[in-house]
JSON list of C-alpha atoms in Angstrom, two decimals:
[
{"chain": "I", "resi": 571, "resn": "UNK", "atom": "CA", "xyz": [125.99, 99.21, 80.70]},
{"chain": "I", "resi": 572, "resn": "UNK", "atom": "CA", "xyz": [123.84, 101.74, 79.92]},
{"chain": "I", "resi": 573, "resn": "UNK", "atom": "CA", "xyz": [119.94, 100.99, 80.57]},
{"chain": "I", "resi": 574, "resn": "UNK", "atom": "CA", "xyz": [117.27, 102.95, 81.04]},
{"chain": "I", "resi": 575, "resn": "UNK", "atom": "CA", "xyz": [115.47, 102.82, 84.04]},
{"chain": "I", "resi": 576, "resn": "UNK", "atom": "CA", "xyz": [111.94, 101.89, 82.95]},
{"chain": "I", "resi": 577, "resn": "UNK", "atom": "CA", "xyz": [113.15, 98.93, 80.73]},
{"chain": "I", "resi": 578, "resn": "UNK", "atom": "CA", "xyz": [114.12, 97.38, 84.43]},
{"chain": "I", "resi": 579, "resn": "UNK", "atom": "CA", "xyz": [110.73, 96.14, 85.81]},
{"chain": "I", "resi": 580, "resn": "UNK", "atom": "CA", "xyz": [110.20, 96.04, 89.67]},
{"chain": "I", "resi": 581, "resn": "UNK", "atom": "CA", "xyz": [107.62, 93.14, 91.06]},
{"chain": "I", "resi": 582, "resn": "UNK", "atom": "CA", "xyz": [107.29, 91.40, 94.55]},
{"chain": "I", "resi": 583, "resn": "UNK", "atom": "CA", "xyz": [108.99, 88.27, 94.62]},
{"chain": "I", "resi": 584, "resn": "UNK", "atom": "CA", "xyz": [106.44, 85.24, 94.18]},
{"chain": "I", "resi": 585, "resn": "UNK", "atom": "CA", "xyz": [106.77, 81.18, 93.50]},
{"chain": "I", "resi": 586, "resn": "UNK", "atom": "CA", "xyz": [107.23, 82.57, 89.54]},
{"chain": "I", "resi": 587, "resn": "UNK", "atom": "CA", "xyz": [110.66, 83.75, 90.10]},
{"chain": "I", "resi": 588, "resn": "UNK", "atom": "CA", "xyz": [112.30, 81.08, 92.14]},
{"chain": "I", "resi": 589, "resn": "UNK", "atom": "CA", "xyz": [114.01, 79.26, 90.41]},
{"chain": "I", "resi": 590, "resn": "UNK", "atom": "CA", "xyz": [115.66, 82.27, 89.23]},
{"chain": "I", "resi": 591, "resn": "UNK", "atom": "CA", "xyz": [116.65, 84.00, 92.59]},
{"chain": "I", "resi": 592, "resn": "UNK", "atom": "CA", "xyz": [118.07, 80.81, 94.15]},
{"chain": "I", "resi": 593, "resn": "UNK", "atom": "CA", "xyz": [120.35, 80.13, 90.79]},
{"chain": "I", "resi": 594, "resn": "UNK", "atom": "CA", "xyz": [121.68, 84.20, 91.34]},
{"chain": "I", "resi": 595, "resn": "UNK", "atom": "CA", "xyz": [121.61, 83.85, 95.03]},
{"chain": "I", "resi": 596, "resn": "UNK", "atom": "CA", "xyz": [124.27, 80.71, 95.02]},
{"chain": "I", "resi": 597, "resn": "UNK", "atom": "CA", "xyz": [126.14, 82.31, 92.06]},
{"chain": "I", "resi": 598, "resn": "UNK", "atom": "CA", "xyz": [126.49, 85.49, 94.16]},
{"chain": "I", "resi": 599, "resn": "UNK", "atom": "CA", "xyz": [127.09, 84.21, 97.32]},
{"chain": "I", "resi": 600, "resn": "UNK", "atom": "CA", "xyz": [128.23, 80.79, 97.11]},
{"chain": "I", "resi": 601, "resn": "UNK", "atom": "CA", "xyz": [126.59, 77.57, 96.49]},
{"chain": "I", "resi": 602, "resn": "UNK", "atom": "CA", "xyz": [123.74, 76.16, 99.36]},
{"chain": "I", "resi": 603, "resn": "UNK", "atom": "CA", "xyz": [123.08, 79.40, 100.29]},
{"chain": "I", "resi": 604, "resn": "UNK", "atom": "CA", "xyz": [119.61, 79.30, 98.87]},
{"chain": "I", "resi": 605, "resn": "UNK", "atom": "CA", "xyz": [117.37, 76.17, 97.95]},
{"chain": "I", "resi": 606, "resn": "UNK", "atom": "CA", "xyz": [113.76, 75.60, 97.05]},
{"chain": "I", "resi": 607, "resn": "UNK", "atom": "CA", "xyz": [112.91, 75.19, 101.38]},
{"chain": "I", "resi": 608, "resn": "UNK", "atom": "CA", "xyz": [114.75, 78.78, 101.93]},
{"chain": "I", "resi": 609, "resn": "UNK", "atom": "CA", "xyz": [113.64, 80.81, 99.53]},
{"chain": "I", "resi": 610, "resn": "UNK", "atom": "CA", "xyz": [109.46, 79.54, 100.66]},
{"chain": "I", "resi": 611, "resn": "UNK", "atom": "CA", "xyz": [110.51, 80.52, 104.58]},
{"chain": "I", "resi": 612, "resn": "UNK", "atom": "CA", "xyz": [111.73, 83.26, 103.80]},
{"chain": "I", "resi": 613, "resn": "UNK", "atom": "CA", "xyz": [109.24, 84.97, 101.23]},
{"chain": "I", "resi": 614, "resn": "UNK", "atom": "CA", "xyz": [106.37, 84.25, 103.20]},
{"chain": "I", "resi": 615, "resn": "UNK", "atom": "CA", "xyz": [108.16, 85.97, 106.36]},
{"chain": "I", "resi": 616, "resn": "UNK", "atom": "CA", "xyz": [107.86, 88.69, 104.10]},
{"chain": "I", "resi": 617, "resn": "UNK", "atom": "CA", "xyz": [104.44, 88.98, 103.63]},
{"chain": "I", "resi": 618, "resn": "UNK", "atom": "CA", "xyz": [101.53, 90.09, 106.30]},
{"chain": "I", "resi": 619, "resn": "UNK", "atom": "CA", "xyz": [97.82, 91.14, 105.53]},
{"chain": "I", "resi": 620, "resn": "UNK", "atom": "CA", "xyz": [98.92, 90.58, 101.93]},
{"chain": "I", "resi": 621, "resn": "UNK", "atom": "CA", "xyz": [101.76, 92.65, 101.72]},
{"chain": "I", "resi": 622, "resn": "UNK", "atom": "CA", "xyz": [104.72, 91.59, 100.10]},
{"chain": "I", "resi": 623, "resn": "UNK", "atom": "CA", "xyz": [107.94, 93.14, 101.33]},
{"chain": "I", "resi": 624, "resn": "UNK", "atom": "CA", "xyz": [110.32, 90.90, 98.98]},
{"chain": "I", "resi": 625, "resn": "UNK", "atom": "CA", "xyz": [110.73, 92.03, 95.73]},
{"chain": "I", "resi": 626, "resn": "UNK", "atom": "CA", "xyz": [112.64, 90.79, 92.13]},
{"chain": "I", "resi": 627, "resn": "UNK", "atom": "CA", "xyz": [114.38, 93.31, 89.68]},
{"chain": "I", "resi": 628, "resn": "UNK", "atom": "CA", "xyz": [113.35, 91.99, 85.89]},
{"chain": "I", "resi": 629, "resn": "UNK", "atom": "CA", "xyz": [114.89, 93.05, 82.53]},
{"chain": "I", "resi": 630, "resn": "UNK", "atom": "CA", "xyz": [113.25, 90.96, 79.45]},
{"chain": "I", "resi": 631, "resn": "UNK", "atom": "CA", "xyz": [111.74, 88.30, 82.78]},
{"chain": "I", "resi": 632, "resn": "UNK", "atom": "CA", "xyz": [114.61, 87.63, 83.65]},
{"chain": "I", "resi": 633, "resn": "UNK", "atom": "CA", "xyz": [115.95, 88.04, 87.22]},
{"chain": "I", "resi": 634, "resn": "UNK", "atom": "CA", "xyz": [118.99, 90.32, 87.82]},
{"chain": "I", "resi": 635, "resn": "UNK", "atom": "CA", "xyz": [118.48, 91.57, 91.17]},
{"chain": "I", "resi": 636, "resn": "UNK", "atom": "CA", "xyz": [116.45, 90.37, 94.57]},
{"chain": "I", "resi": 637, "resn": "UNK", "atom": "CA", "xyz": [115.21, 91.69, 97.63]},
{"chain": "I", "resi": 638, "resn": "UNK", "atom": "CA", "xyz": [113.85, 89.26, 100.51]},
{"chain": "I", "resi": 639, "resn": "UNK", "atom": "CA", "xyz": [112.41, 90.73, 103.64]},
{"chain": "I", "resi": 640, "resn": "UNK", "atom": "CA", "xyz": [111.03, 89.90, 106.46]},
{"chain": "I", "resi": 641, "resn": "UNK", "atom": "CA", "xyz": [108.38, 91.52, 108.12]},
{"chain": "I", "resi": 642, "resn": "UNK", "atom": "CA", "xyz": [108.29, 92.97, 112.33]},
{"chain": "I", "resi": 643, "resn": "UNK", "atom": "CA", "xyz": [107.60, 89.83, 114.12]},
{"chain": "I", "resi": 644, "resn": "UNK", "atom": "CA", "xyz": [107.92, 87.48, 111.72]},
{"chain": "I", "resi": 645, "resn": "UNK", "atom": "CA", "xyz": [111.69, 86.70, 112.09]},
{"chain": "I", "resi": 646, "resn": "UNK", "atom": "CA", "xyz": [114.19, 85.17, 115.24]},
{"chain": "I", "resi": 647, "resn": "UNK", "atom": "CA", "xyz": [116.24, 88.16, 116.93]},
{"chain": "I", "resi": 648, "resn": "UNK", "atom": "CA", "xyz": [119.32, 86.17, 117.98]},
{"chain": "I", "resi": 649, "resn": "UNK", "atom": "CA", "xyz": [122.60, 86.38, 119.46]},
{"chain": "I", "resi": 650, "resn": "UNK", "atom": "CA", "xyz": [123.52, 88.62, 115.96]},
{"chain": "I", "resi": 651, "resn": "UNK", "atom": "CA", "xyz": [121.56, 91.06, 117.20]},
{"chain": "I", "resi": 652, "resn": "UNK", "atom": "CA", "xyz": [121.53, 93.84, 119.84]},
{"chain": "I", "resi": 653, "resn": "UNK", "atom": "CA", "xyz": [118.08, 95.20, 119.77]},
{"chain": "I", "resi": 654, "resn": "UNK", "atom": "CA", "xyz": [119.40, 97.41, 123.14]},
{"chain": "I", "resi": 655, "resn": "UNK", "atom": "CA", "xyz": [121.83, 99.69, 120.75]},
{"chain": "I", "resi": 656, "resn": "UNK", "atom": "CA", "xyz": [118.36, 99.96, 118.38]},
{"chain": "I", "resi": 657, "resn": "UNK", "atom": "CA", "xyz": [116.55, 102.89, 119.83]},
{"chain": "I", "resi": 658, "resn": "UNK", "atom": "CA", "xyz": [113.67, 101.33, 118.71]},
{"chain": "I", "resi": 659, "resn": "UNK", "atom": "CA", "xyz": [110.91, 98.94, 119.40]},
{"chain": "I", "resi": 660, "resn": "UNK", "atom": "CA", "xyz": [112.05, 95.15, 118.63]},
{"chain": "I", "resi": 661, "resn": "UNK", "atom": "CA", "xyz": [108.23, 94.32, 117.69]},
{"chain": "I", "resi": 662, "resn": "UNK", "atom": "CA", "xyz": [108.59, 97.22, 114.97]},
{"chain": "I", "resi": 663, "resn": "UNK", "atom": "CA", "xyz": [111.40, 95.89, 113.24]},
{"chain": "I", "resi": 664, "resn": "UNK", "atom": "CA", "xyz": [111.97, 94.41, 110.01]},
{"chain": "I", "resi": 665, "resn": "UNK", "atom": "CA", "xyz": [114.67, 92.14, 109.04]},
{"chain": "I", "resi": 666, "resn": "UNK", "atom": "CA", "xyz": [116.33, 93.10, 105.50]},
{"chain": "I", "resi": 667, "resn": "UNK", "atom": "CA", "xyz": [117.54, 89.51, 104.67]},
{"chain": "I", "resi": 668, "resn": "UNK", "atom": "CA", "xyz": [119.53, 89.55, 101.39]},
{"chain": "I", "resi": 669, "resn": "UNK", "atom": "CA", "xyz": [119.88, 92.42, 99.05]},
{"chain": "I", "resi": 670, "resn": "UNK", "atom": "CA", "xyz": [121.30, 90.78, 95.48]},
{"chain": "I", "resi": 671, "resn": "UNK", "atom": "CA", "xyz": [122.33, 91.91, 92.44]},
{"chain": "I", "resi": 672, "resn": "UNK", "atom": "CA", "xyz": [123.64, 90.28, 89.12]},
{"chain": "I", "resi": 673, "resn": "UNK", "atom": "CA", "xyz": [127.71, 91.38, 88.96]},
{"chain": "I", "resi": 674, "resn": "UNK", "atom": "CA", "xyz": [126.75, 93.03, 85.41]},
{"chain": "I", "resi": 675, "resn": "UNK", "atom": "CA", "xyz": [123.92, 95.29, 86.10]},
{"chain": "I", "resi": 676, "resn": "UNK", "atom": "CA", "xyz": [125.73, 96.34, 89.64]},
{"chain": "I", "resi": 677, "resn": "UNK", "atom": "CA", "xyz": [125.85, 100.41, 90.12]},
{"chain": "I", "resi": 678, "resn": "UNK", "atom": "CA", "xyz": [122.55, 101.18, 88.38]},
{"chain": "I", "resi": 679, "resn": "UNK", "atom": "CA", "xyz": [120.80, 102.03, 91.31]},
{"chain": "I", "resi": 680, "resn": "UNK", "atom": "CA", "xyz": [118.48, 98.39, 91.65]},
{"chain": "I", "resi": 681, "resn": "UNK", "atom": "CA", "xyz": [119.45, 97.43, 95.06]},
{"chain": "I", "resi": 682, "resn": "UNK", "atom": "CA", "xyz": [118.68, 100.70, 96.35]},
{"chain": "I", "resi": 683, "resn": "UNK", "atom": "CA", "xyz": [115.08, 100.61, 94.40]},
{"chain": "I", "resi": 684, "resn": "UNK", "atom": "CA", "xyz": [114.65, 97.21, 95.81]},
{"chain": "I", "resi": 685, "resn": "UNK", "atom": "CA", "xyz": [115.11, 98.23, 99.23]},
{"chain": "I", "resi": 686, "resn": "UNK", "atom": "CA", "xyz": [113.15, 101.41, 98.81]},
{"chain": "I", "resi": 687, "resn": "UNK", "atom": "CA", "xyz": [110.93, 99.21, 97.99]},
{"chain": "I", "resi": 688, "resn": "UNK", "atom": "CA", "xyz": [110.51, 96.61, 100.55]},
{"chain": "I", "resi": 689, "resn": "UNK", "atom": "CA", "xyz": [110.65, 99.77, 103.15]},
{"chain": "I", "resi": 690, "resn": "UNK", "atom": "CA", "xyz": [107.76, 101.56, 101.35]},
{"chain": "I", "resi": 691, "resn": "UNK", "atom": "CA", "xyz": [106.09, 97.77, 101.93]},
{"chain": "I", "resi": 692, "resn": "UNK", "atom": "CA", "xyz": [107.08, 97.30, 105.58]},
{"chain": "I", "resi": 693, "resn": "UNK", "atom": "CA", "xyz": [106.01, 100.54, 106.54]},
{"chain": "I", "resi": 694, "resn": "UNK", "atom": "CA", "xyz": [102.19, 99.50, 105.43]},
{"chain": "I", "resi": 695, "resn": "UNK", "atom": "CA", "xyz": [103.04, 96.97, 107.51]},
{"chain": "I", "resi": 696, "resn": "UNK", "atom": "CA", "xyz": [103.93, 99.23, 110.56]},
{"chain": "I", "resi": 697, "resn": "UNK", "atom": "CA", "xyz": [107.50, 98.62, 110.39]},
{"chain": "I", "resi": 698, "resn": "UNK", "atom": "CA", "xyz": [109.08, 101.80, 111.90]},
{"chain": "I", "resi": 699, "resn": "UNK", "atom": "CA", "xyz": [113.06, 100.22, 111.50]},
{"chain": "I", "resi": 700, "resn": "UNK", "atom": "CA", "xyz": [114.91, 97.61, 109.39]},
{"chain": "I", "resi": 701, "resn": "UNK", "atom": "CA", "xyz": [117.66, 95.78, 110.89]},
{"chain": "I", "resi": 702, "resn": "UNK", "atom": "CA", "xyz": [120.34, 93.55, 108.40]},
{"chain": "I", "resi": 703, "resn": "UNK", "atom": "CA", "xyz": [123.38, 91.56, 108.55]},
{"chain": "I", "resi": 704, "resn": "UNK", "atom": "CA", "xyz": [126.21, 93.33, 106.15]},
{"chain": "I", "resi": 705, "resn": "UNK", "atom": "CA", "xyz": [128.44, 91.68, 105.10]},
{"chain": "I", "resi": 706, "resn": "UNK", "atom": "CA", "xyz": [132.26, 93.35, 105.49]},
{"chain": "I", "resi": 707, "resn": "UNK", "atom": "CA", "xyz": [133.70, 91.68, 102.80]},
{"chain": "I", "resi": 708, "resn": "UNK", "atom": "CA", "xyz": [132.17, 92.26, 99.85]},
{"chain": "I", "resi": 709, "resn": "UNK", "atom": "CA", "xyz": [133.95, 93.88, 96.89]},
{"chain": "I", "resi": 710, "resn": "UNK", "atom": "CA", "xyz": [135.39, 97.02, 98.43]},
{"chain": "I", "resi": 711, "resn": "UNK", "atom": "CA", "xyz": [132.85, 96.30, 100.97]},
{"chain": "I", "resi": 712, "resn": "UNK", "atom": "CA", "xyz": [129.99, 98.24, 98.50]},
{"chain": "I", "resi": 713, "resn": "UNK", "atom": "CA", "xyz": [126.85, 96.34, 100.83]},
{"chain": "I", "resi": 714, "resn": "UNK", "atom": "CA", "xyz": [127.76, 98.54, 103.35]},
{"chain": "I", "resi": 715, "resn": "UNK", "atom": "CA", "xyz": [128.69, 101.58, 101.77]},
{"chain": "I", "resi": 716, "resn": "UNK", "atom": "CA", "xyz": [125.27, 101.27, 99.51]},
{"chain": "I", "resi": 717, "resn": "UNK", "atom": "CA", "xyz": [123.55, 100.44, 103.12]},
{"chain": "I", "resi": 718, "resn": "UNK", "atom": "CA", "xyz": [125.25, 103.40, 104.38]},
{"chain": "I", "resi": 719, "resn": "UNK", "atom": "CA", "xyz": [124.55, 105.85, 101.49]},
{"chain": "I", "resi": 720, "resn": "UNK", "atom": "CA", "xyz": [119.74, 104.42, 102.19]},
{"chain": "I", "resi": 721, "resn": "UNK", "atom": "CA", "xyz": [120.48, 105.57, 105.58]},
{"chain": "I", "resi": 722, "resn": "UNK", "atom": "CA", "xyz": [121.90, 102.53, 107.65]},
{"chain": "I", "resi": 723, "resn": "UNK", "atom": "CA", "xyz": [123.55, 103.18, 111.25]},
{"chain": "I", "resi": 724, "resn": "UNK", "atom": "CA", "xyz": [126.08, 100.98, 112.10]},
{"chain": "I", "resi": 725, "resn": "UNK", "atom": "CA", "xyz": [125.33, 99.45, 115.42]},
{"chain": "I", "resi": 726, "resn": "UNK", "atom": "CA", "xyz": [127.93, 96.21, 116.28]},
{"chain": "I", "resi": 727, "resn": "UNK", "atom": "CA", "xyz": [130.22, 93.96, 113.82]},
{"chain": "I", "resi": 728, "resn": "UNK", "atom": "CA", "xyz": [130.18, 90.63, 114.08]},
{"chain": "I", "resi": 729, "resn": "UNK", "atom": "CA", "xyz": [133.03, 88.17, 113.29]},
{"chain": "I", "resi": 730, "resn": "UNK", "atom": "CA", "xyz": [132.04, 84.11, 112.15]},
{"chain": "I", "resi": 731, "resn": "UNK", "atom": "CA", "xyz": [128.19, 85.31, 111.74]},
{"chain": "I", "resi": 732, "resn": "UNK", "atom": "CA", "xyz": [127.63, 82.49, 108.97]},
{"chain": "I", "resi": 733, "resn": "UNK", "atom": "CA", "xyz": [130.07, 80.22, 110.26]},
{"chain": "I", "resi": 734, "resn": "UNK", "atom": "CA", "xyz": [127.40, 77.75, 111.18]},
{"chain": "I", "resi": 735, "resn": "UNK", "atom": "CA", "xyz": [125.90, 77.94, 108.17]},
{"chain": "I", "resi": 736, "resn": "UNK", "atom": "CA", "xyz": [128.81, 76.89, 106.23]},
{"chain": "I", "resi": 737, "resn": "UNK", "atom": "CA", "xyz": [129.27, 74.08, 108.38]},
{"chain": "I", "resi": 738, "resn": "UNK", "atom": "CA", "xyz": [126.14, 73.12, 107.23]},
{"chain": "I", "resi": 739, "resn": "UNK", "atom": "CA", "xyz": [126.44, 73.27, 103.69]},
{"chain": "I", "resi": 740, "resn": "UNK", "atom": "CA", "xyz": [126.74, 76.82, 102.92]},
{"chain": "I", "resi": 741, "resn": "UNK", "atom": "CA", "xyz": [129.81, 77.44, 100.39]},
{"chain": "I", "resi": 742, "resn": "UNK", "atom": "CA", "xyz": [130.86, 80.74, 101.32]},
{"chain": "I", "resi": 743, "resn": "UNK", "atom": "CA", "xyz": [132.49, 82.31, 98.05]},
{"chain": "I", "resi": 744, "resn": "UNK", "atom": "CA", "xyz": [135.88, 83.04, 99.95]},
{"chain": "I", "resi": 745, "resn": "UNK", "atom": "CA", "xyz": [136.09, 81.23, 103.05]},
{"chain": "I", "resi": 746, "resn": "UNK", "atom": "CA", "xyz": [134.16, 77.60, 101.70]},
{"chain": "I", "resi": 747, "resn": "UNK", "atom": "CA", "xyz": [132.44, 75.54, 103.87]},
{"chain": "I", "resi": 748, "resn": "UNK", "atom": "CA", "xyz": [134.65, 77.27, 107.36]},
{"chain": "I", "resi": 749, "resn": "UNK", "atom": "CA", "xyz": [133.32, 81.10, 106.61]},
{"chain": "I", "resi": 750, "resn": "UNK", "atom": "CA", "xyz": [135.13, 83.34, 108.83]},
{"chain": "I", "resi": 751, "resn": "UNK", "atom": "CA", "xyz": [133.30, 86.51, 107.11]},
{"chain": "I", "resi": 752, "resn": "UNK", "atom": "CA", "xyz": [132.43, 88.91, 109.41]},
{"chain": "I", "resi": 753, "resn": "UNK", "atom": "CA", "xyz": [128.59, 90.73, 109.41]},
{"chain": "I", "resi": 754, "resn": "UNK", "atom": "CA", "xyz": [127.89, 94.95, 110.09]},
{"chain": "I", "resi": 755, "resn": "UNK", "atom": "CA", "xyz": [125.03, 95.19, 111.93]},
{"chain": "I", "resi": 756, "resn": "UNK", "atom": "CA", "xyz": [122.89, 98.40, 110.77]},
{"chain": "I", "resi": 757, "resn": "UNK", "atom": "CA", "xyz": [119.52, 99.63, 110.89]},
{"chain": "I", "resi": 758, "resn": "UNK", "atom": "CA", "xyz": [117.49, 102.11, 108.92]},
{"chain": "I", "resi": 759, "resn": "UNK", "atom": "CA", "xyz": [114.93, 103.93, 110.94]},
{"chain": "I", "resi": 760, "resn": "UNK", "atom": "CA", "xyz": [111.82, 104.48, 108.54]},
{"chain": "I", "resi": 761, "resn": "UNK", "atom": "CA", "xyz": [110.58, 108.01, 108.37]},
{"chain": "I", "resi": 762, "resn": "UNK", "atom": "CA", "xyz": [106.80, 107.89, 110.73]}
]
């Protein structure tokens, strides 16, 4: 598909786009991945001092991609995180929650652009690095590959990262309601 880059608009994620983002997320990641309650929670975790770290990519007012990012100190460091290996103060790390691009528009740099916008916004909020858990079972491990090309470094691998969510209603597109997909915990250190 040939698209001119200027035909794709990038805007902060707001309630205007929630229903489209939920539909896209569930079609790519599996039913139950995102709902009305989660999208509000995720978006609110990315707003500090009126700076929003989450973005949508639009083509003719249709959401073709989105990036959900939590601001530093707005997310819970849990058993899937290894802050002792980050080489960064955890209080200065944002969390890249989700990056999703419609299958028809992959390979056009949309995911990278969404990430760059999130990094700039997070830096304006004071973040110095960003953590993420990348889906290693993505087609051709494209999630880890794209994040690595954007400067991401592997910290640790976590088998069964999404298993609990799958038992609570998330229907993984590969595993169903007993997800055993592996997450690559990765970090991008921002230029200071």
